[in-house]
Tab-separated table of C-alpha atoms in Angstrom:
chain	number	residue	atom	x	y	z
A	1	UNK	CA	65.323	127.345	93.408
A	2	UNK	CA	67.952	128.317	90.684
A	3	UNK	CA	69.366	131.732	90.913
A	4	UNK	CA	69.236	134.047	87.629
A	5	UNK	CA	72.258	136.698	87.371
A	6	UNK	CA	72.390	139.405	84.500
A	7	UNK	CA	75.714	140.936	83.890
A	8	UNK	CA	77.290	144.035	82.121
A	9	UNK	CA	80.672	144.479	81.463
A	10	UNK	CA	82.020	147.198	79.346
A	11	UNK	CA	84.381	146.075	76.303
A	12	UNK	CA	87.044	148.031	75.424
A	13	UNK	CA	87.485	150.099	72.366
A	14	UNK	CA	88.272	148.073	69.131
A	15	UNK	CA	87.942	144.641	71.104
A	16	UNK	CA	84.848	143.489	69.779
A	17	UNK	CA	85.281	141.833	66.711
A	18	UNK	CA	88.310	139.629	69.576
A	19	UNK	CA	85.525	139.016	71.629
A	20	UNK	CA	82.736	138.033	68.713
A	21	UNK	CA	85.755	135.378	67.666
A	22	UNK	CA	86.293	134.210	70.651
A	23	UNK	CA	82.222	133.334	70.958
A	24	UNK	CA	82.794	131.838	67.887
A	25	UNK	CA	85.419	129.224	69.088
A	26	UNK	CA	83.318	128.523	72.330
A	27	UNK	CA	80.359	127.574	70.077
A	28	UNK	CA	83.367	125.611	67.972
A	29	UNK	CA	84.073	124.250	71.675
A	30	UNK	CA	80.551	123.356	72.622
A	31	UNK	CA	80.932	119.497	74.177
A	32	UNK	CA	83.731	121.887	76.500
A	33	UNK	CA	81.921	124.263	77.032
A	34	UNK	CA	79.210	121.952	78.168
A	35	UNK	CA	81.965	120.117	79.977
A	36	UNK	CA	82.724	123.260	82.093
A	37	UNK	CA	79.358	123.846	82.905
A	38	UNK	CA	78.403	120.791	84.556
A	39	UNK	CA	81.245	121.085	86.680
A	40	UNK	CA	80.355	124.864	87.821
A	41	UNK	CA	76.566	123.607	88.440
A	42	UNK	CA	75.521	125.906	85.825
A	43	UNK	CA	71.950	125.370	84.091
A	44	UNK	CA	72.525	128.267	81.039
A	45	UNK	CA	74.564	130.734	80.301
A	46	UNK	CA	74.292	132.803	77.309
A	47	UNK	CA	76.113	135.966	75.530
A	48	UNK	CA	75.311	139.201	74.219
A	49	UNK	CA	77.180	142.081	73.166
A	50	UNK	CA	75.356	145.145	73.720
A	51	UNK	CA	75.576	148.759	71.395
A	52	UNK	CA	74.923	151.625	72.562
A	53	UNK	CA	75.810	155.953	71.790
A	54	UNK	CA	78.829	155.055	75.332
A	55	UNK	CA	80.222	151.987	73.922
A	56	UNK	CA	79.630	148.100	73.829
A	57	UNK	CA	79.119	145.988	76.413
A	58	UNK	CA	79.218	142.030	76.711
A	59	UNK	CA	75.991	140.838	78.636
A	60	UNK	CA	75.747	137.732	79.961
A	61	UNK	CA	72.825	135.907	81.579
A	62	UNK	CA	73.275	133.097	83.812
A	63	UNK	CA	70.961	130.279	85.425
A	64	UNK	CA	72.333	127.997	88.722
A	65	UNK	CA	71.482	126.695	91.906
A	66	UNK	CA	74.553	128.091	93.391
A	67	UNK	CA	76.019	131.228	92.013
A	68	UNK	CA	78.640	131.169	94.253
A	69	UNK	CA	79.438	128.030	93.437
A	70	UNK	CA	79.714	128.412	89.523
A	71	UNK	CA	82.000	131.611	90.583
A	72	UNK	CA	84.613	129.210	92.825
A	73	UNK	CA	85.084	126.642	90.247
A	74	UNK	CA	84.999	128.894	87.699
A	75	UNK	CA	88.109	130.966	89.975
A	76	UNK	CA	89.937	127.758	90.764
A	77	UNK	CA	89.564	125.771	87.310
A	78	UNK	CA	92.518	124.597	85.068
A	79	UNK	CA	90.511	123.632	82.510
A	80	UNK	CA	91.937	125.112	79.016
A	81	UNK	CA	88.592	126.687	77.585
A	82	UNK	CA	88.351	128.396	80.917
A	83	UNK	CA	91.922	129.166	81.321
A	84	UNK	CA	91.633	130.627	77.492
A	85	UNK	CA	88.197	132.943	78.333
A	86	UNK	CA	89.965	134.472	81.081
A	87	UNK	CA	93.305	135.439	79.157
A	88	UNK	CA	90.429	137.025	76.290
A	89	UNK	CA	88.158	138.960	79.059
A	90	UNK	CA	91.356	140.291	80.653
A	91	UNK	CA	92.204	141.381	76.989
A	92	UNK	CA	88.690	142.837	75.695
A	93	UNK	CA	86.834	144.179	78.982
A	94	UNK	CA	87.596	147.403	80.177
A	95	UNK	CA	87.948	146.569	83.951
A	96	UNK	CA	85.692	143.309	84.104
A	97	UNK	CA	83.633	145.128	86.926
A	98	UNK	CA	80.064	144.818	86.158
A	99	UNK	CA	78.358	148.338	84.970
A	100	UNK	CA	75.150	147.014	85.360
A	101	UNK	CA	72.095	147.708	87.625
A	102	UNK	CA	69.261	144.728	87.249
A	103	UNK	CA	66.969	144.070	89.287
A	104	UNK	CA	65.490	140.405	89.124
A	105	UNK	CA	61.886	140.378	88.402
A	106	UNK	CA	60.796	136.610	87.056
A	107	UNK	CA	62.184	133.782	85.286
A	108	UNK	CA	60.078	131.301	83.414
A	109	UNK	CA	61.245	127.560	82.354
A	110	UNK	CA	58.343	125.717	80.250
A	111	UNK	CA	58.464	122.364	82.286
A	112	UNK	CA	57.256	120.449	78.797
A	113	UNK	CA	60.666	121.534	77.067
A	114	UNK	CA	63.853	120.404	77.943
C-alpha cells in the first residue's frame, strides 16, 4: 500500500515570488521532473504555497510505496533539477523543518483513471 505524506514548511519573508519561479521552471522541466520521480519510487507529488495572518508556507503532498526510499535517493541524487531544488529550498524556507501536524485520514485513487 502506497504511503501519503503532507508537509509544511515555512517560507521565508520576501521568498515567495523565488519559490513560485522556481515551480515555474520545474513545470518548464516536466520530462525531469518525471525523470526524478521514477527513480525516487514516487507516484505524485504536488505543490502548494499556503497564506495565512503568520506567513506562507510551501505544502507539499506526496504519494509512494516507500517514503523512505524517495527521501534516500532524493539525499544522495546528483541529478541537476534535484541538485537545483535543494540550492532554492535552502534559499526560500525558513529552516526546512516541517511546521506541520497532519494526521492521515484516507486517500482515494479512482482505479478507472490513470
Amino acid at each position: 500500500m502506497a504511503e501519503i505524506v503532507l508537509t509544511k514548511q515555512k517560507i521565508e519573508p520576501e521568498k515567495t515570488r523565488r519559490l513560485e519561479t522556481w515551480a515555474r521552471e520545474v513545470r518548464n522541466r516536466n520530462s525531469e521532473a518525471v525523470e526524478t520521480l521514477q527513480n525516487e519510487g514516487m507516484h505524485a507529488e504536488t505543490a502548494f504555497i499556503e497564506h495565512t495572518d503568520d506567513g506562507e508556507f510551501l505544502v507539499y503532498y506526496m504519494k509512494a510505496e516507500d517514503m523512505q526510499r524517495v527521501y534516500d535517493a532524493f539525499e544522495e541524487s546528483t541529478h541537476p533539477i534535484d541538485v537545483e531544488h535543494k540550492q532554492v529550498m535552502m534559499d526560500v524556507l525558513e529552516t526546512g523543518e516541517d511546521v506541520g501536524d497532519f494526521d492521515f485520514l484516507y486517500h482515494l485513487d479512482n482505479p478507472e483513471l490513470p
